Coordinates of C-alpha atoms (C1' of nucleotides) in Angstrom, one line a residue:
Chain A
X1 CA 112.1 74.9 129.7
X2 CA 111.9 75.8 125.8
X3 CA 111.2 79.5 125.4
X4 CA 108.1 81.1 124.6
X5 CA 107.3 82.9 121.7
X6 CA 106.7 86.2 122.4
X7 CA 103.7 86.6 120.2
X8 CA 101.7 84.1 122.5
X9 CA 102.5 86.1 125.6
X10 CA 101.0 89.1 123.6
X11 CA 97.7 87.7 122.1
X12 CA 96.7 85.9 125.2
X13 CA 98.1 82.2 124.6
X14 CA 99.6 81.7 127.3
X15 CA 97.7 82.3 131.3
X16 CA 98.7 84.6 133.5
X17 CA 100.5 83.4 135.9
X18 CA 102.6 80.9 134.2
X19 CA 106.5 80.5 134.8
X20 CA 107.6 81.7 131.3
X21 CA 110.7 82.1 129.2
X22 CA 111.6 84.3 126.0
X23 CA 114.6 84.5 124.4
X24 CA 115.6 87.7 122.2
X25 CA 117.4 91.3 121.7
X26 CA 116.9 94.5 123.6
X27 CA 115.3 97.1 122.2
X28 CA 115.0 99.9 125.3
X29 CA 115.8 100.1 129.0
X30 CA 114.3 102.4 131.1
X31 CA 115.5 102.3 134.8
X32 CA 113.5 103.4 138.1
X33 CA 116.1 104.1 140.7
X34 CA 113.6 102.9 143.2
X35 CA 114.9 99.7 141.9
X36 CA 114.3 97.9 139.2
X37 CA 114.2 98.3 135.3
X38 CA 112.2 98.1 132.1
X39 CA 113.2 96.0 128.9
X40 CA 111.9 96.5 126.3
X41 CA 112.7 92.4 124.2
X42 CA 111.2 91.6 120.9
X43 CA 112.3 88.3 119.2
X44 CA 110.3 88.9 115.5
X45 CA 107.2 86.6 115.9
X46 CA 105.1 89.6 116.6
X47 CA 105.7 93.6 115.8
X48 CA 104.9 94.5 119.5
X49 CA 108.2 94.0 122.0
X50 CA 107.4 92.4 125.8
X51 CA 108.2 93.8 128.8
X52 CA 109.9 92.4 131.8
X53 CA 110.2 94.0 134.6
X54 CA 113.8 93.2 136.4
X55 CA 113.7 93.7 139.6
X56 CA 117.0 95.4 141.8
X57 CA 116.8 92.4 144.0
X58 CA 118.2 89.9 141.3
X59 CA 122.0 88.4 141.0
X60 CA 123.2 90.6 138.5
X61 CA 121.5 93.6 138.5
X62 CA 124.2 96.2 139.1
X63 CA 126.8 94.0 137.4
X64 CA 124.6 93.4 133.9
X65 CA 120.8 94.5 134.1
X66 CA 121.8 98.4 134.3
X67 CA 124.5 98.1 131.5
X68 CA 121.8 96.6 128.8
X69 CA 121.7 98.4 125.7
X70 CA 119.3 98.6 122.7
X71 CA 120.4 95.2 120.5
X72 CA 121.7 93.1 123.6
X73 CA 120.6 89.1 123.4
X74 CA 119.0 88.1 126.3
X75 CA 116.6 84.8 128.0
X76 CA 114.5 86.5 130.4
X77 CA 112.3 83.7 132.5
X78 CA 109.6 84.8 135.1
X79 CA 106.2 85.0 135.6
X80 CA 103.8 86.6 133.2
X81 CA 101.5 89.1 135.1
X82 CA 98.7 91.5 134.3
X83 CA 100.8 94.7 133.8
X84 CA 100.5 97.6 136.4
X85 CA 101.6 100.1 133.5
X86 CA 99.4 101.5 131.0
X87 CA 101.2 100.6 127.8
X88 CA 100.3 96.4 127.3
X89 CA 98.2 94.0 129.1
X90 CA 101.0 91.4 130.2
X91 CA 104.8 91.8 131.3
X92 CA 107.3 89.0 132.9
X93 CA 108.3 89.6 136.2
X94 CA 111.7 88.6 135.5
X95 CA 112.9 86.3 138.2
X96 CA 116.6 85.4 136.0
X97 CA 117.8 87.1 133.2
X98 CA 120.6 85.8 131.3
X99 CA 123.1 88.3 128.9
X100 CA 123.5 86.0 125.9
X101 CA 125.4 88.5 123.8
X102 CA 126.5 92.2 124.5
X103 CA 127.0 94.7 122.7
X104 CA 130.3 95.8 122.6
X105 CA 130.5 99.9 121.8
X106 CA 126.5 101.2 122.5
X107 CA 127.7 104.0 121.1
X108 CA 128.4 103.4 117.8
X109 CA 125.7 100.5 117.6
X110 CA 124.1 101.7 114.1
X111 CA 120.5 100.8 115.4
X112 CA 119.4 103.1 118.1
X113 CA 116.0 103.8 119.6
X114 CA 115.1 106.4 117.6
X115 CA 113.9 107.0 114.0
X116 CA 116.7 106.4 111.1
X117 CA 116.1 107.3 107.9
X118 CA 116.0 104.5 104.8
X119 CA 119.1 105.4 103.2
X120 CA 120.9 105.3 106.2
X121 CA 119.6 101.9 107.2
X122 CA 120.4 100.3 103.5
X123 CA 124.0 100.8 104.8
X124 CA 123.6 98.5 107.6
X125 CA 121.4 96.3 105.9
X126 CA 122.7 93.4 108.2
X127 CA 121.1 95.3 111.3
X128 CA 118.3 96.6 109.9
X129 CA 116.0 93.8 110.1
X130 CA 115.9 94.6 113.6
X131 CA 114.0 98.0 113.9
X132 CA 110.2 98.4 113.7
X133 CA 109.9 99.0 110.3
X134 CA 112.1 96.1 108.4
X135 CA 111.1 93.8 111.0
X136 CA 107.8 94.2 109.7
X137 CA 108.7 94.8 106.2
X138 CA 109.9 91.1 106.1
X139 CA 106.8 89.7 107.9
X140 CA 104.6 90.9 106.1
X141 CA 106.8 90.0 102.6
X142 CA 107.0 86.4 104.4
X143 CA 102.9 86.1 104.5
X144 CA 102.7 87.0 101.0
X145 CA 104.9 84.4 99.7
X146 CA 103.7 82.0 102.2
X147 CA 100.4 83.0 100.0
X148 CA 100.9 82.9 97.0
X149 CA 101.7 78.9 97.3
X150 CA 98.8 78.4 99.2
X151 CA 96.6 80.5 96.5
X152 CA 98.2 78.5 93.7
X153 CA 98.2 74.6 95.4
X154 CA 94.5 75.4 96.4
X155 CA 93.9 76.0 93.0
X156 CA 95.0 73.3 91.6
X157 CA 98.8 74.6 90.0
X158 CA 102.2 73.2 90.3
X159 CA 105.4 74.9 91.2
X160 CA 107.9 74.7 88.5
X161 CA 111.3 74.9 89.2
X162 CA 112.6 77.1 85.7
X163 CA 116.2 77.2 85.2
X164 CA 118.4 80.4 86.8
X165 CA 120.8 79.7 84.2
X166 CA 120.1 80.1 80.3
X167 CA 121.5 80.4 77.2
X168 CA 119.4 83.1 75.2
X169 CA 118.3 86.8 76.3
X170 CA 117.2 87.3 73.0
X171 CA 113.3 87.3 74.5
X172 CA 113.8 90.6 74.8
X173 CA 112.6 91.4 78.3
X174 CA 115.6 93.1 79.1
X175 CA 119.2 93.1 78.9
X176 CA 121.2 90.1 81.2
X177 CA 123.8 89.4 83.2
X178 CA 126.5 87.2 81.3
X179 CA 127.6 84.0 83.3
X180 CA 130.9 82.2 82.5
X181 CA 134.0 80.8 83.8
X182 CA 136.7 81.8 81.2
X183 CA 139.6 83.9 82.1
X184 CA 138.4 87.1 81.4
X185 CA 141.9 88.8 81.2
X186 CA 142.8 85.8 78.6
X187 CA 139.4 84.6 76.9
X188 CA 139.8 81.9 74.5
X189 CA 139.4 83.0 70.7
X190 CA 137.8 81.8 67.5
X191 CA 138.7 81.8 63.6
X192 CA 137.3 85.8 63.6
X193 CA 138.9 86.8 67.1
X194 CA 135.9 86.8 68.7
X195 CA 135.4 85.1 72.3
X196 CA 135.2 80.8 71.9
X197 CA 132.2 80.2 74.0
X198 CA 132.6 77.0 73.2
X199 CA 135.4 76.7 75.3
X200 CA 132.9 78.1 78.3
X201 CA 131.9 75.7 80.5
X202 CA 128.9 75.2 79.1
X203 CA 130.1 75.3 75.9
X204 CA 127.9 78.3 74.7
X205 CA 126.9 81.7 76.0
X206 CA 125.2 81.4 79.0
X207 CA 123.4 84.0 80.9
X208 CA 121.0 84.6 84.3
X209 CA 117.6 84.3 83.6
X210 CA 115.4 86.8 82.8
X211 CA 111.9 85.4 83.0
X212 CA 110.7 81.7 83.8
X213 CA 107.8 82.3 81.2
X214 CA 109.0 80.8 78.5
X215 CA 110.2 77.2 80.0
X216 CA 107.0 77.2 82.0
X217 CA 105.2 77.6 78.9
X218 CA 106.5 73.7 78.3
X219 CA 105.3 72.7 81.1
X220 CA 101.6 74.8 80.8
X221 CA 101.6 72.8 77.9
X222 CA 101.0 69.2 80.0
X223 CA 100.2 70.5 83.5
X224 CA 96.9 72.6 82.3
X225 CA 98.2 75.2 85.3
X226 CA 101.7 76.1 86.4
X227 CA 103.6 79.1 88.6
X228 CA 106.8 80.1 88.8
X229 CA 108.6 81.7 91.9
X230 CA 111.6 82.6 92.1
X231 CA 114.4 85.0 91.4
X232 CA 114.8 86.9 88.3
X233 CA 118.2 89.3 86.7
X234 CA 118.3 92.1 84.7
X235 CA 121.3 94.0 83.9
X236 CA 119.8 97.3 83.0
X237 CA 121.2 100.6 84.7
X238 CA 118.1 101.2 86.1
X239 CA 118.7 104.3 89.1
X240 CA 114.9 103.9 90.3
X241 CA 112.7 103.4 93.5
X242 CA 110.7 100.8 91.4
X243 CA 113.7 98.8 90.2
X244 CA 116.2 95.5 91.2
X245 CA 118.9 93.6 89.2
X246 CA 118.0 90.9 91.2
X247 CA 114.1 90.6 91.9
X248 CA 111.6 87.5 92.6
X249 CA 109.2 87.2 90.0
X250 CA 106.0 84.9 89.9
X251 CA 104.9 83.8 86.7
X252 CA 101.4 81.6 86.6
X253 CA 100.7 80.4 83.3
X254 CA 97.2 78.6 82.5
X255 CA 96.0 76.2 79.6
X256 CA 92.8 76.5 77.5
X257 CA 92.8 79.9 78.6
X258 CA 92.3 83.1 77.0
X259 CA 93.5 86.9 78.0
X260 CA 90.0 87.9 80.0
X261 CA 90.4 84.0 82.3
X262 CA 94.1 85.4 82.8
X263 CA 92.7 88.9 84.4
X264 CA 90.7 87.3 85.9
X265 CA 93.4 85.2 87.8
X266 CA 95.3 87.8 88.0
X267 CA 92.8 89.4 90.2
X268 CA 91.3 86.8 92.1
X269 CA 95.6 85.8 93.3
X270 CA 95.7 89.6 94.5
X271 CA 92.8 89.8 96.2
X272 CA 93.8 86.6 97.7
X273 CA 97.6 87.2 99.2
X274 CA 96.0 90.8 100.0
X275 CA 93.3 89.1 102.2
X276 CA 96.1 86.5 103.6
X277 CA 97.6 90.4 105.3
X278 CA 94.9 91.1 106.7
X279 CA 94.2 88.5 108.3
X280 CA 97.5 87.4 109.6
X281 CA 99.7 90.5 110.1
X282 CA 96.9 93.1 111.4
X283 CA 99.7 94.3 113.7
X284 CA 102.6 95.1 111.1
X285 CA 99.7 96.6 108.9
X286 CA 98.7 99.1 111.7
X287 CA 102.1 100.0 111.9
X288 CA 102.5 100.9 108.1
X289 CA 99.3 102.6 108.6
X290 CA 100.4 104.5 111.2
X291 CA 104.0 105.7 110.2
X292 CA 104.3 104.8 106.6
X293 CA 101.0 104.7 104.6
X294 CA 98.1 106.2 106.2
X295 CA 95.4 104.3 104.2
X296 CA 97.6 101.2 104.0
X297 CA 95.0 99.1 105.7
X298 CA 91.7 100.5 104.2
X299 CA 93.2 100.7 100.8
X300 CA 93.9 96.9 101.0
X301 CA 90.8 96.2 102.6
X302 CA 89.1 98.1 99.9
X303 CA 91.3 96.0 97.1
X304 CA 89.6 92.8 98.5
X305 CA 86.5 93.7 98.1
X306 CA 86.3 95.2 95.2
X307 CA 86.9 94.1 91.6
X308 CA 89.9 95.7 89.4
X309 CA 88.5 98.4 86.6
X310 CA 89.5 96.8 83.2
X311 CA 89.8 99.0 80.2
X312 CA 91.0 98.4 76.4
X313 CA 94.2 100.0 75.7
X314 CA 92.5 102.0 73.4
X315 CA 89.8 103.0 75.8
X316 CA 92.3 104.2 78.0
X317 CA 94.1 106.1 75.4
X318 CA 90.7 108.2 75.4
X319 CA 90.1 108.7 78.7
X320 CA 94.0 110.5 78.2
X321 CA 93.2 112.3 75.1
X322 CA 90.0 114.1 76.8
X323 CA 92.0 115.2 79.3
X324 CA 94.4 116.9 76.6
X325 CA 91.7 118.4 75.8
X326 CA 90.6 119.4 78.7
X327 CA 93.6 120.5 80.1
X328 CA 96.5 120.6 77.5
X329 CA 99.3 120.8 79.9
X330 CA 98.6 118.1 82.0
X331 CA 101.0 115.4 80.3
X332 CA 104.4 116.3 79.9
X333 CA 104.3 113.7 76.9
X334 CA 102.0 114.0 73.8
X335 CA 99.3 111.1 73.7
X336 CA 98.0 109.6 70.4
X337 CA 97.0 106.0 69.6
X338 CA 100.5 103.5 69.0
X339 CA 102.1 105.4 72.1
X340 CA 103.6 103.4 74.7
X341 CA 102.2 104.9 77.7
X342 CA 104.4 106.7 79.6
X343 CA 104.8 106.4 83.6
X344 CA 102.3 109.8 84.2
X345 CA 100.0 108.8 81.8
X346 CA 99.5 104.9 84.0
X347 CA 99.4 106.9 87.1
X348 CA 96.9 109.3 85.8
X349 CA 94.6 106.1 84.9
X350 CA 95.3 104.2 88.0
X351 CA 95.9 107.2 90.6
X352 CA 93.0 109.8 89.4
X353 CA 90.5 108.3 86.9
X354 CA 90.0 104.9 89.0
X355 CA 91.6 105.5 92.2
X356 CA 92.7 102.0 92.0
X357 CA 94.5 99.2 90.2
X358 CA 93.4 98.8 86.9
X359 CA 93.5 96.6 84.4
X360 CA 94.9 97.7 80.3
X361 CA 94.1 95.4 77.6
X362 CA 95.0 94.6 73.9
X363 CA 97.7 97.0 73.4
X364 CA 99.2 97.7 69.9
X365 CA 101.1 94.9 68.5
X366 CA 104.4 97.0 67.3
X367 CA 105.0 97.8 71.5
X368 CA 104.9 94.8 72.6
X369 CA 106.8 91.3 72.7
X370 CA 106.9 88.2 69.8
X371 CA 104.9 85.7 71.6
X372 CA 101.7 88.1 72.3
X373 CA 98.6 86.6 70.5
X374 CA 97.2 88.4 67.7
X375 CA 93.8 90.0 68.1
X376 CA 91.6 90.1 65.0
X377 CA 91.9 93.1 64.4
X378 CA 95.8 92.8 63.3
X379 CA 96.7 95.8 64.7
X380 CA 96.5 94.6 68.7
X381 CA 98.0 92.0 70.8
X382 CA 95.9 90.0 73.8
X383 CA 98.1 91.8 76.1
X384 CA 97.7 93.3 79.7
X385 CA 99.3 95.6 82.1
X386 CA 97.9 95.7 85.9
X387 CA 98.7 99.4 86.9
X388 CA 99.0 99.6 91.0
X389 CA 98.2 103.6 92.3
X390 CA 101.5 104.2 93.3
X391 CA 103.6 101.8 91.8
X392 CA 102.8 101.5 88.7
X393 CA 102.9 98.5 86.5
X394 CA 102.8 95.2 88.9
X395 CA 102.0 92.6 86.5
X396 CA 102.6 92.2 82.8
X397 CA 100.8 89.3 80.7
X398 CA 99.6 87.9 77.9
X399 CA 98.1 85.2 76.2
X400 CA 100.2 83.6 74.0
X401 CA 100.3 83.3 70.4
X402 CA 99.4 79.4 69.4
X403 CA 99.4 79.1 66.6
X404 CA 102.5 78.3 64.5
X405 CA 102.5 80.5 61.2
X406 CA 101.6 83.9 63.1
X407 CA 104.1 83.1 65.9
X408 CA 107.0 82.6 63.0
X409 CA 105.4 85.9 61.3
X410 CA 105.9 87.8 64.5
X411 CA 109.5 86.5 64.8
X412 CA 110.6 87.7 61.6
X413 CA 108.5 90.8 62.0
X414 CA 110.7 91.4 65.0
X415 CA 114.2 90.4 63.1
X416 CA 114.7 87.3 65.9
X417 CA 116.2 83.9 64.7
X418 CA 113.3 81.4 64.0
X419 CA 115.8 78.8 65.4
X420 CA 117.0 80.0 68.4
X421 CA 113.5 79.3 69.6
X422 CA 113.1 75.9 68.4
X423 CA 112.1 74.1 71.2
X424 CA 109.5 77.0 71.8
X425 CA 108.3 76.5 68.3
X426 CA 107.9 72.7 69.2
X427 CA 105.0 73.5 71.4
X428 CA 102.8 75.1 68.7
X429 CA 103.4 72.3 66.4
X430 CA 102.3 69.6 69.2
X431 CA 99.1 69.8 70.5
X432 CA 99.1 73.7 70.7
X433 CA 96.1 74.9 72.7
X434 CA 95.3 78.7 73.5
X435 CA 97.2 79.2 77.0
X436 CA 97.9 82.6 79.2
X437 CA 99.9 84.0 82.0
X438 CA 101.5 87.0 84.0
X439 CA 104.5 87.7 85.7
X440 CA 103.9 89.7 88.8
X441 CA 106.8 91.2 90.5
X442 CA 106.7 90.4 94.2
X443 CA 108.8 92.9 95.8
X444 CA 106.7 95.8 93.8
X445 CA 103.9 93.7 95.5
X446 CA 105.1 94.4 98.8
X447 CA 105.6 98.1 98.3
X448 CA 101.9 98.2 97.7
X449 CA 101.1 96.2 100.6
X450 CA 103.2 97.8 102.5
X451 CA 103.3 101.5 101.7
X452 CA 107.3 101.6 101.2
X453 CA 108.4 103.7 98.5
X454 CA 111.7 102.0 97.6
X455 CA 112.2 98.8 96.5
X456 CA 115.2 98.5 97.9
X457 CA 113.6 98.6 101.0
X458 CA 111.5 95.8 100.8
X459 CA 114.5 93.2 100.2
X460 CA 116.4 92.0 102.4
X461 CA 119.6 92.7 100.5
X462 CA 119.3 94.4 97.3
X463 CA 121.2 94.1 94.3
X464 CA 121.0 97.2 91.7
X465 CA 123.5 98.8 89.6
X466 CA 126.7 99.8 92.1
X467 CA 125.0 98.3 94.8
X468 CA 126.2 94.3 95.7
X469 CA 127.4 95.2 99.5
X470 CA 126.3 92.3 101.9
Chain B
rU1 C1' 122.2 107.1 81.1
rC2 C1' 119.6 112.2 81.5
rC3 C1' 117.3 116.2 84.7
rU4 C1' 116.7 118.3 89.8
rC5 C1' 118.1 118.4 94.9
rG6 C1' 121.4 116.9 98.6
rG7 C1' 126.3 115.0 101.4
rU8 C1' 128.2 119.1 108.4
rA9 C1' 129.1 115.0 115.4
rG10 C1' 127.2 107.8 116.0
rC11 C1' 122.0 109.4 114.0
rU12 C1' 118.3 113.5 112.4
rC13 C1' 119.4 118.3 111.0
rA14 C1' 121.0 124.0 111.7
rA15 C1' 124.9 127.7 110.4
rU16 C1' 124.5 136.3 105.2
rG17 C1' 131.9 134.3 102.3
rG18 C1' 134.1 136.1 108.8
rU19 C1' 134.9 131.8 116.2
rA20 C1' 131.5 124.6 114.0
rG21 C1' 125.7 124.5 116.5
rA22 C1' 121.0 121.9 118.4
rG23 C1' 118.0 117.5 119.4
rC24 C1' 118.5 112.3 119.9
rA25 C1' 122.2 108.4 121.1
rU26 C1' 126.6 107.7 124.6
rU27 C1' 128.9 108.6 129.7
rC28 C1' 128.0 110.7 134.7
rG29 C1' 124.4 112.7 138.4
rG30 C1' 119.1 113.4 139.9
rC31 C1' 113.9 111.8 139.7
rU32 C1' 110.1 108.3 138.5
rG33 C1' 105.7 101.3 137.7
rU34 C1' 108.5 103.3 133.5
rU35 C1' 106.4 103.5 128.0
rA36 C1' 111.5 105.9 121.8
rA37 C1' 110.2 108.8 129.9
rC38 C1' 111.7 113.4 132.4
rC39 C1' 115.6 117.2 134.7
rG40 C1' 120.9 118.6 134.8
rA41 C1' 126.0 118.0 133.2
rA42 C1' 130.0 116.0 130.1
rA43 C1' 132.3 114.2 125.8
rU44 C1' 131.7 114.2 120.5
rG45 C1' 134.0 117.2 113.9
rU46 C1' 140.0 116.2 108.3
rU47 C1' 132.0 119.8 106.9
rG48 C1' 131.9 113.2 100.7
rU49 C1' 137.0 113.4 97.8
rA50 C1' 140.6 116.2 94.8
rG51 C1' 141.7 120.8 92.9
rG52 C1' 140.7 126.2 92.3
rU53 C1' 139.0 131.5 93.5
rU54 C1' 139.6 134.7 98.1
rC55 C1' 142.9 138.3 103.3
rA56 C1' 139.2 134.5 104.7
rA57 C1' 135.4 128.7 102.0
rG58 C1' 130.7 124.2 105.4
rU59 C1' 129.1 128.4 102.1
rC60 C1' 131.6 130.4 95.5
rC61 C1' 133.8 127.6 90.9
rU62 C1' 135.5 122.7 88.4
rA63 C1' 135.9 117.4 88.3
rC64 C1' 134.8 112.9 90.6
rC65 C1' 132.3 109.7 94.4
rC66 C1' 127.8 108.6 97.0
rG67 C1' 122.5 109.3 98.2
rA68 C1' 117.3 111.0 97.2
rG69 C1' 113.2 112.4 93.7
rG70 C1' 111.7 112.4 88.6
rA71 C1' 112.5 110.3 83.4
rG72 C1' 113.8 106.1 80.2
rC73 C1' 113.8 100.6 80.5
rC74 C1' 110.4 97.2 82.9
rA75 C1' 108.3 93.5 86.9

RNA sequence: UCCUCGGUAGCUCAAUGGUAGAGCAUUCGGCUGUUAACCGAAAUGUUGUAGGUUCAAGUCCUACCCGAGGAGCCA
């Protein structure tokens, strides 16, 4: 007999009354000494565990059934029955229960019954996945991806496979991760000393990528609508709840758009993989919402149904500057027009004025990057930041600057090399038309979702400076 | 990288410069269709590392390592 997942047993799938089987890992044992014992066995299609009831009459009771532990693998087959407890609506009357895999020292097994704290778990990474919390954690970070495809192929986008490796960081979205394969104790050398790359194996520098956007562009450019998904590097030292050195990133990118259609997208996708939690993991979100975020569920349900508050950037520097007013110690940071904003000064807008995510628009041109379109105004870019109450900035985007001379105006403006970006250049000069897009990073998306605070908890193993263990 | 706080039993945390403690987990016993059960008992320590001050350091000082929160960078 195949097993039975234990999610169907739970929601009702399967009759009463049926001869099942489930195969999984102990979480608790509680024994009666009138004979017979509770197990607790979740195998990770649902957040609830399953009971079976084992009773002292079977094979191996005193020999195994007594000596379970919290983590032990087990196929339990019996009968599922209206439960006599209070607690859950079905159990298995276990007629056979077979020990796949013991635990070998239950006392030092690094996942007990009890609450852990985060930090201690990201040391046992490998075992954490199996409490409560990640368990859920990596449901619910499942359904969001799951998605986000779904959102884009409905909508008519392709998923376009951008390049890990690259040869230029020079983008300037942050600092990367050289790749190569010389002897570092013994690099090569050129005429001036300096390292012979070409030598490298792929006979330049090479580094990880840092963004998608900039190949996808190519293909926005002959697709009409395009997404990226997939894992993105940056080698800054960041020591923060909010950063990874190795993140996923998603990066749509739309043609014959401009900035307000790319909002707009930008909402609509996050209403729509918010909706898609709802929907499918109600019972991780009423976890969250019971031990990690109170409001988690109502917030999101909230998000769904309401639209995002959009300001200028220069509306929102008003909004700050009454408060300064009002209350001149509020901001540690002085606020005045051609600031970039700092961190309380986004949380102020998202966190207090709206009380949700909100949308900044058309920011000054000298903070942000080349390939931002030029407003009229020649002192703004067609730029946007979504700011997420209690995360902070969860999508950056733009629409990008098509048209040739002010693109190679920005790039000297901005002391880059007009021909590193050549290729980039080539799609202004060939059927250029006005084009958009965003990069959104998932994991901060599910610490939204979720309620986690850390990053670092929302990945299965994460990568940040002095941290590569697993 | 900077600022602040922290590191004590497997885990979560106590301990005026003066004998190293509790809860949970574990083991044993009791009780019970139990619900991270309950009652009783046992076992559990190089107090992050290396120095220093002191009659005496978990506690004070210095350096380093690791973690958390905040900042910067950003997604």
């Amino acid at each position: 007999m195949s097993a039975h997942k234990i999610s169907d047993l739970l929601n009702g799938k399967v009759p009463v009354g049926e001869t099942v089987s489930v195969k999984g890992w102990v979480r608790t044992r509680r024994d009666s000494k009138a004979g017979l014992s509770f197990v607790q066995i979740h195998d990770g299609t649902a957040f609830n565990a399953i009971q079976a009831v084992v009773q002292g009459t079977i094979a191996n009771y005193e020999e195994e059934i007594v000596k379970l532990s919290a983590g032990c693998a087990v196929i339990v087959t019996g009968e599922l029955a209206a439960s006599q407890g209070k607690g859950q609506s079905v159990e298995i009357q276990a007629e056979k229960v077979e020990v796949v895999g013991w635990v070998e020292d239950p006392e030092t097994y690094p996942v007990q019954p009890k609450r852990h704290s985060f930090e201690y778990l990201r040391d046992v990474a490998h075992l954490r996945v199996r409490t409560n919390t990640f368990g859920a954690v990596a449901r619910v970070r499942n359904c969001l991806a799951q998605a986000t495809h779904r959102y884009f192929h409905e909508n008519d986008f392709y998923w376009v496979h951008t390049p890990i490796v690259t040869t230029s960081d020079a983008e300037g979205a942050g600092e990367a991760f050289r790749i190569s394969t010389l002897d570092l104790t013994n690099p090569p050398r050129d005429d001036k000393g300096g390292i012979d790359y070409s030598q490298d194996f792929f006979g330049r520098e090479t580094f990880l990528t840092v963004s998608g956007q900039l190949n996808v562009e190519s293909y926005c450019n002959a697709l009409s609508r395009v997404y990226t998904f997939g894992p993105t590097f940056r080698a800054e030292k960041s020591n923060t709840s909010r950063h990874l050195a190795e993140f996923w990133m998603i990066e749509p990118e739309i043609a014959f758009a401009d900035l307000n259609q790319d909002a707009d997208l930008a909402e609509d996708y996050l209403r729509y993989i918010f909706k898609a939690v709802l929907d499918e993991r109600a019972d991780d979100m009423a976890f969250f919402a019971q031990h990690i975020q109170k409001d988690a569920i109502t917030r999101l349900e909230k998000f769904v149904d309401t639209s995002f508050e959009r300001m200028t950037y220069t509306e929102a520097i008003g909004h700050l500057e009454k408060i300064v007013a009002k209350k001149p110690k509020k901001f540690e940071f002085p606020v005045s027009w051609g600031i970039d904003m700092q961190s309380e000064h986004e949380r102020y807008l998202c966190e207090e004025l709206c009380e949700r995510p909100v949308v900044v628009m058309d920011y000054p041109k000298d903070i942000k990057a080349f390939y931002m379109r030029m407003n009229d105004d020649g002192k703004t870019v067609a730029a946007m930041d979504v700011l997420a109450p209690g995360i902070g900035e969860i999508i950056g985007g733009s629409q990008r600057e098509e048209r040739l001379d002010m693109l190679d105006a920005r790039i000297a403006e901005m002391g880059l090399d007009k021909e590193e970006y050549w290729w980039y250049r080539d799609l202004r000069k060939y059927g250029t038309v006005p084009h958009a897009g965003f990069g959104m990073g998932f994991d901060r998306a599910v610490n939204y979702v979720t309620g986690m605070k850390n990053i670092r908890d929302v990945i299965p193993f994460p990568r940040a400076t002095k941290l590569a263990d697993f």
